[in-house]
XYZ file of C-alpha atoms in Angstrom:
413
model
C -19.076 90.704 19.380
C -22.567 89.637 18.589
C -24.416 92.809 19.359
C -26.448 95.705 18.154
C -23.572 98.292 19.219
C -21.753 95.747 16.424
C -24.540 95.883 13.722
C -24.565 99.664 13.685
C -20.501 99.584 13.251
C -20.938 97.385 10.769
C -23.122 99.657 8.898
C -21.589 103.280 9.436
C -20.316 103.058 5.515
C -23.436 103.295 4.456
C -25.079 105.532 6.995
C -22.414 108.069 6.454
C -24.342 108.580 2.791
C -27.756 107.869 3.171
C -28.171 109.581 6.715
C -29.307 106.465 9.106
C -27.355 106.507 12.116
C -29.956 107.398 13.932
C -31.829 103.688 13.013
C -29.253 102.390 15.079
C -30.458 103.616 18.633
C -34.049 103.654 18.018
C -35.009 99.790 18.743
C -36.614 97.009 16.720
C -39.310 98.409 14.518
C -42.259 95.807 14.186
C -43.669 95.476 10.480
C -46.736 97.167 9.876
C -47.934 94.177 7.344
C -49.089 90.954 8.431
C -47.107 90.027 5.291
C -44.288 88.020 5.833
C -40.996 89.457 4.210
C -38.534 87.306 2.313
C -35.659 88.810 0.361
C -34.696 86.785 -3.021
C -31.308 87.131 -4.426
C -32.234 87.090 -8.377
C -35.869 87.038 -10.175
C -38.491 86.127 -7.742
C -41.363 85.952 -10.139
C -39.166 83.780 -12.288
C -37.406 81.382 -9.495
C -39.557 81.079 -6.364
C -43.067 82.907 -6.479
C -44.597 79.826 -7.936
C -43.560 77.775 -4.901
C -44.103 80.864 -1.972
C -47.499 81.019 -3.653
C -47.931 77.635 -3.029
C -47.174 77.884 0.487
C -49.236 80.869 1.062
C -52.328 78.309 -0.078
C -51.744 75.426 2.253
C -50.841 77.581 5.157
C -52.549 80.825 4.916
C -49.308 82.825 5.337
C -48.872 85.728 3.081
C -45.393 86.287 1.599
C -44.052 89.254 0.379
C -41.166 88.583 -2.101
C -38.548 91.178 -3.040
C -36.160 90.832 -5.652
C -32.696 91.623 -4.955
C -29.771 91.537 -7.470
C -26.682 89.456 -6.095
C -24.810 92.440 -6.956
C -26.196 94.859 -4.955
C -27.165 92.418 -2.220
C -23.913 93.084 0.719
C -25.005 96.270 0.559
C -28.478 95.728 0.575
C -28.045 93.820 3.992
C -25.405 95.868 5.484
C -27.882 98.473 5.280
C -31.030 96.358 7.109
C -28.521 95.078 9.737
C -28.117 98.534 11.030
C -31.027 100.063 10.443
C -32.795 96.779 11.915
C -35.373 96.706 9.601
C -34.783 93.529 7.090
C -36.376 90.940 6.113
C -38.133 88.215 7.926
C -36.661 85.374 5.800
C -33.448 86.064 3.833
C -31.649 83.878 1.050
C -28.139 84.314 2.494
C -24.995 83.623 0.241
C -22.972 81.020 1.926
C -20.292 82.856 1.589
C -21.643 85.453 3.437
C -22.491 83.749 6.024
C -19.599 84.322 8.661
C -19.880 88.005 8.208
C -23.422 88.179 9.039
C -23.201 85.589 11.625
C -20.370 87.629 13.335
C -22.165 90.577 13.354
C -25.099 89.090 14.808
C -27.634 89.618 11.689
C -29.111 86.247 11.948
C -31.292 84.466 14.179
C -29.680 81.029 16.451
C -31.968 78.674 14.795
C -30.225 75.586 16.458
C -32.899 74.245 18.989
C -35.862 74.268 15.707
C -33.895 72.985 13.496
C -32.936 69.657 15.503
C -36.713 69.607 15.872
C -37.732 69.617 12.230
C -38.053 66.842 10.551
C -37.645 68.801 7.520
C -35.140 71.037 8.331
C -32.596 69.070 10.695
C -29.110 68.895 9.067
C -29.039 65.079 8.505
C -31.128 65.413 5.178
C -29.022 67.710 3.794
C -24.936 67.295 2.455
C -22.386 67.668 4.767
C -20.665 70.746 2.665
C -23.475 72.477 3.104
C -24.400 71.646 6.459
C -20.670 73.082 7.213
C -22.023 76.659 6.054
C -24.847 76.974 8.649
C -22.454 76.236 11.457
C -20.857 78.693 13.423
C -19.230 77.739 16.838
C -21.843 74.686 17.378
C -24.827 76.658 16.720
C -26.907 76.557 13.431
C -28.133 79.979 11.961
C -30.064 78.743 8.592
C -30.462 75.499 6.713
C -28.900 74.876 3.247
C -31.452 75.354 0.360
C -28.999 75.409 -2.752
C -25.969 74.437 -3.474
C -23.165 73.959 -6.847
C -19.971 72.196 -6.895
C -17.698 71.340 -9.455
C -16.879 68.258 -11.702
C -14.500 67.386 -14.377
C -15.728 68.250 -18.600
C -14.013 66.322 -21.037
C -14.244 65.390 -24.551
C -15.311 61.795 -25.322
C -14.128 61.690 -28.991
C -10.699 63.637 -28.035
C -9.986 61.241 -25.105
C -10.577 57.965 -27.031
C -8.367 59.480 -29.371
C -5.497 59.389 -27.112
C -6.177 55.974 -25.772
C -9.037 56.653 -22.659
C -12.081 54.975 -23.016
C -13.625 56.598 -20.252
C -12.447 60.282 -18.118
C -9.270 59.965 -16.006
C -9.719 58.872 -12.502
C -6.240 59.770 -10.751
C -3.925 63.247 -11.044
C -1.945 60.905 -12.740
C -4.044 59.853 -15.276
C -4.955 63.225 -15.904
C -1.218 64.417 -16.067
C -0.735 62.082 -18.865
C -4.062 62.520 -20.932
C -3.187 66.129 -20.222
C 0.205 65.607 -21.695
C -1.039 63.191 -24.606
C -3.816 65.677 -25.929
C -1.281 68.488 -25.554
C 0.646 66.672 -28.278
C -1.907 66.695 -30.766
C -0.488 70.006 -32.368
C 0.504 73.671 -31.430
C -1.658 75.844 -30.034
C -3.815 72.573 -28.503
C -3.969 71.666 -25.009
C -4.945 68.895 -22.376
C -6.604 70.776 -19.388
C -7.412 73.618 -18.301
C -5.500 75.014 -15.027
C -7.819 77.954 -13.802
C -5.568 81.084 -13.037
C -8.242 83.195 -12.535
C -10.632 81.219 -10.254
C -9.422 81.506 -6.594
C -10.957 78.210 -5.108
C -9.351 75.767 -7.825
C -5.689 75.829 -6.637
C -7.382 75.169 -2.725
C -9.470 72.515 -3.799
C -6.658 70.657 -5.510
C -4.847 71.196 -2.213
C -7.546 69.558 -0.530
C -7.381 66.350 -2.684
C -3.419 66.156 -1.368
C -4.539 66.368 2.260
C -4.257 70.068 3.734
C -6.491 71.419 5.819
C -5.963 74.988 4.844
C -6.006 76.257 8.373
C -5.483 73.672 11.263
C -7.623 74.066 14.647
C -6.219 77.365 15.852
C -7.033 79.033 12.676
C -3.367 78.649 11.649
C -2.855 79.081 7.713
C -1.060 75.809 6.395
C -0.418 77.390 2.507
C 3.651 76.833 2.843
C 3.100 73.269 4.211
C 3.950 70.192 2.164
C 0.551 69.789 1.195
C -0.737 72.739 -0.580
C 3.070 73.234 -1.790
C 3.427 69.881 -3.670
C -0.514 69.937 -5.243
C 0.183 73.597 -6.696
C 3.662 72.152 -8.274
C 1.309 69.893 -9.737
C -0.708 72.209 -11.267
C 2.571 74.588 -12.089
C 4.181 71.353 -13.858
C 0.934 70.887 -16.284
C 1.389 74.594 -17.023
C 4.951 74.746 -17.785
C 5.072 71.460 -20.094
C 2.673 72.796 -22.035
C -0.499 70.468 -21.214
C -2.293 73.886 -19.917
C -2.574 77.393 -21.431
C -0.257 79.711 -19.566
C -2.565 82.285 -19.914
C -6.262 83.271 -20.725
C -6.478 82.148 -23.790
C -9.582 84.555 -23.688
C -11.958 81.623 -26.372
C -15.067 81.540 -25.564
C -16.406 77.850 -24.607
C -17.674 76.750 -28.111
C -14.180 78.193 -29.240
C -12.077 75.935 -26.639
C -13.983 73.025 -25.740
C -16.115 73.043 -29.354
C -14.544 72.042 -32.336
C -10.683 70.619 -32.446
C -11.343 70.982 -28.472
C -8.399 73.272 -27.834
C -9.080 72.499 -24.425
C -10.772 69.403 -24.076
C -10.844 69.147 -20.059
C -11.644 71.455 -17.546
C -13.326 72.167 -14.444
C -16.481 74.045 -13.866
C -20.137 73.915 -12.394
C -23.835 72.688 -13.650
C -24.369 75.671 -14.911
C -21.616 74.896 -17.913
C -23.958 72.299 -19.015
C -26.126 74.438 -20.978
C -23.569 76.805 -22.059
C -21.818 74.036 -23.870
C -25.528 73.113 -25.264
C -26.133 76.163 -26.867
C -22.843 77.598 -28.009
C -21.028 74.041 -29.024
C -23.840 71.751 -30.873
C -21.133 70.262 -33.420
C -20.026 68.013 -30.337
C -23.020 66.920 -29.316
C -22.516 63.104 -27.532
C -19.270 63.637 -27.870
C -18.639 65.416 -24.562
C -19.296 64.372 -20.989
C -19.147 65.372 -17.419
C -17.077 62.723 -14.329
C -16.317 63.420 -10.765
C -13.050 64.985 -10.032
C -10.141 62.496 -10.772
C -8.780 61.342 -7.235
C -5.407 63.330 -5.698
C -3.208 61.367 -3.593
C -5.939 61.569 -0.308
C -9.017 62.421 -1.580
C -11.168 64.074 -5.025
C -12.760 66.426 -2.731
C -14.482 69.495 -4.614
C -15.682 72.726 -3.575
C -19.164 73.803 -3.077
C -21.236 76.803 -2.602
C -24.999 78.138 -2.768
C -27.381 79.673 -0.899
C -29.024 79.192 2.796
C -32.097 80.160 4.517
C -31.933 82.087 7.629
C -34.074 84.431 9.716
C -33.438 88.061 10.283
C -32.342 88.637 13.958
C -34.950 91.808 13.363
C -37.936 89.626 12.849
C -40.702 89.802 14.993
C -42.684 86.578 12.954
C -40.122 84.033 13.978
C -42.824 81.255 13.754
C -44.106 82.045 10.011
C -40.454 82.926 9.110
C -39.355 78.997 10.407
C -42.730 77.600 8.313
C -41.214 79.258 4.913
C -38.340 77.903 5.506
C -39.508 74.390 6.850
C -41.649 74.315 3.271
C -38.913 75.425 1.020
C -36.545 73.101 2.432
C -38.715 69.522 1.642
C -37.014 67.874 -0.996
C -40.143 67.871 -3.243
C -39.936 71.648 -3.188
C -36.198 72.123 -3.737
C -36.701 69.863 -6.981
C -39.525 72.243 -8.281
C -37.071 75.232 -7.213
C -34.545 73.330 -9.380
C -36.947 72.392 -12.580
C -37.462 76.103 -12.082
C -33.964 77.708 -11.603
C -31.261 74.869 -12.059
C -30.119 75.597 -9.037
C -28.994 72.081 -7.270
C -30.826 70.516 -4.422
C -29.177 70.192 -0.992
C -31.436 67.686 0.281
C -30.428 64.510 -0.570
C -33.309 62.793 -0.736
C -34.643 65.779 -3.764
C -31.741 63.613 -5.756
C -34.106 60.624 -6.015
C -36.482 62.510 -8.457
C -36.486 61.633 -11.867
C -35.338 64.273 -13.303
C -31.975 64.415 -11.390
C -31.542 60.429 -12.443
C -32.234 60.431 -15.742
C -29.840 63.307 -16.463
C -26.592 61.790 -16.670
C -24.547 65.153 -16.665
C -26.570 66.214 -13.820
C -26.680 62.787 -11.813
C -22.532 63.163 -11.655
C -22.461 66.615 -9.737
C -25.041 64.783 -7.128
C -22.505 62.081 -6.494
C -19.823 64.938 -6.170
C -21.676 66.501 -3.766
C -20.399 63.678 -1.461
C -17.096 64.975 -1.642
C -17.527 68.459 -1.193
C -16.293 70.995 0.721
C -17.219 74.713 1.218
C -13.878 77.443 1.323
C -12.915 78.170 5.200
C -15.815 80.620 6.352
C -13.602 83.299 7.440
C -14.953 86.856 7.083
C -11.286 87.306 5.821
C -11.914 84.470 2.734
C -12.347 87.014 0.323
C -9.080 89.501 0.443
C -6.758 85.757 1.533
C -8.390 84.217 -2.021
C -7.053 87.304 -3.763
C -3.660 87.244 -2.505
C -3.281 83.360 -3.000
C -4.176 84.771 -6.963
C -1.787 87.494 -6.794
C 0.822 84.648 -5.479
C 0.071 81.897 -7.713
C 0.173 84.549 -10.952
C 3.345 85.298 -10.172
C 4.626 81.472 -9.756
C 2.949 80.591 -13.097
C 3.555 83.497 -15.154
C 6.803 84.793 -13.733
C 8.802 81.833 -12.762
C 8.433 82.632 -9.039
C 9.491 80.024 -6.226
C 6.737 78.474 -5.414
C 7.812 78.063 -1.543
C 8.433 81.850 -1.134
C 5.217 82.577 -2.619
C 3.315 80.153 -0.210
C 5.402 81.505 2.499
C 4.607 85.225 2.048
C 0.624 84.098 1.637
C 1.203 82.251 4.765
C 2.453 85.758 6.739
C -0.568 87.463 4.594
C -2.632 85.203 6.097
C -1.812 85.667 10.228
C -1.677 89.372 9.352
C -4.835 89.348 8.230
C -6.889 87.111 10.571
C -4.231 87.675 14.261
């Protein structure tokens, strides 16, 4: 139900407090200012005013930036979709994305962008291609993105007999298991309890689909099943914490490496940098070690899109177009750290002479976003609810994917 009558349901929450309702019957409301809007998720000064400035130069386009905390930002948008008056150009979360596609926020954008050199979705990775799609149409073009690669201690690994990080679950069962046995209270890996992607992704790598083409949930399949008793098994022989061991990251991966493996993001790189200098060259960062079909990871970022409010379609497309050239995402990265989607921004310098960057590039290839269900959200929380229990509590693992599975039609039927 792409429609207005659907924006202003969407937004009778908010309305009911701050006395709008009436927004939603009145009609488009054209900008006074020739200015061009563009909301920011974060610090604009900081991340992207340098570069909007720079576009406002070479194409005489003025761009108003505002500054919108992540936190706030749902809200922030729920609000504009019903009252119909956002932003021109808006940095949209990809998770976000189906929501605000569904409810008709943002503008089909499919026709321009097959037009653009620039902008057309073969310059960009296929994960985040995947989160501008919605039904065969294109509603924004992917302008950052993050996915996730494998930490490990050099020192600690040589130690147990790898020369270089483990390639295979296998391998990384057995380093796992080896560093484990270095003493009590020492581990191998981390197995995230808390993060609800990481137990998905590693189903991934053993071949499920998650949902198959009718939007079917596949948790209880053989698949997911067998990959989380992978996971469960590292837990329970003691090669992963069984809880939050609540260390901060100089505390677990610093020092006598308590945990001297995990998963995580670029933006761990710096954390380890400032809070763990005693292991300096003695850590590095590798692409995900391969599962039986695959090492896919999962991704996520940010996209460009156009407010289905805006009246300056044109000079909205031409922000976009110019933020989107891979020159331009590297300056937004030098400036942010935020990760380039076009793949042709990985051929700058900086990204190859970076070796702990250049790996999360080459992940990028195998990179999925989660399903792009307005649902994700509440399903991710009961898969953590689920898998607490299994770890924690001894619960069959079967039964638990089975009543996520039910959760799961419940929820999306």
């Amino acid at each position: 139900m792409k429609s207005w009558k659907k924006l202003c349901l969407l937004g009778t929450t908010l309305f009911a407090t701050v006395g709008l309702m009436a927004a939603c019957s009145s009609g488009n409301k054209e900008s006074a200012s020739d200015e061009l809007t563009f909301w920011y998720m974060g610090d604009g000064d900081q991340g992207i005013k340098p570069i909007v400035d720079e576009f406002t130069k070479e194409s005489g386009i003025k761009v108003k930036i505002q500054s919108i905390p992540w936190a706030t930002s749902r809200d922030k948008l729920l609000t504009a979709v019903a009252s119909k008056e956002g932003p021109d150009v808006v940095q949209m979360g990809t998770t976000y994305m189906s929501e605000f596609v569904d409810a008709g926020a943002l503008m089909d954008i499919t026709e321009d962008v097959k037009k653009s050199d620039s902008m057309k979705s073969d310059n960009f990775f296929d994960g985040s291609v995947a989160t501008t799609e919605f039904s065969g149409q294109t509603y924004a073009v992917p302008w950052y993105t993050e996915t996730r690669g494998l930490y490990y201690r050099k020192d600690l690994l040589e130690s147990v007999g790898y020369q270089e990080a483990p390639k295979t679950w296998d391998e990384l069962a057995d380093a796992a298991k080896k560093l484990a046995a270095r003493g009590d209270n020492k581990y191998g890996f981390g197995v995230e309890l808390k993060e609800p992607t990481f137990g998905f992704m590693f189903a991934r790598q053993n071949g499920s689909e998650l949902f198959d083409k009718n939007d079917k949930p596949l948790f209880n399949e053989s698949e997911m099943v067998d990959a989380l008793k992978f996971l469960d098994k590292l837990v329970q022989d003691g090669s992963a914490p069984k809880t939050d061991l609540g260390l901060e990251i100089g505390q677990s991966f610093g020092g006598e490496g308590v945990v001297p493996m995990f998963i995580s993001g670029p933006w761990m790189i710096n954390s380890i940098k400032d809070s763990a200098p005693d292991i300096d060259g003695k850590w590095g960062v590798a692409e995900l070690p391969k599962g039986p079909v695959n090492n896919m990871s999962v991704t996520g970022g940010a996209n460009l899109a156009v407010f289905n409010s805006s009246k300056k379609k044109a000079d909205a497309l031409k922000l976009i177009e110019y933020l989107s050239k891979p020159e331009n995402q590297t300056k937004f990265f030098e400036s942010t750290n935020s990760l380039p989607t076009n793949k042709k921004s990985w051929e700058a310098e900086v990204f190859k002479s970076d070796p702990l960057i250049s790996v999360f590039g080459k992940q990028l290839n195998d990179s999925q976003p989660m399903p792009l269900l307005k649902q994700w959200d509440e399903i991710s929380q009961n898969f953590m609810k689920q898998w607490e229990q299994v770890v924690v509590s001894g619960k069959n693992l079967q039964d638990a994917m089975d009543e996520l599975n039910e959760q799961t039609e419940t929820l999306i039927k």
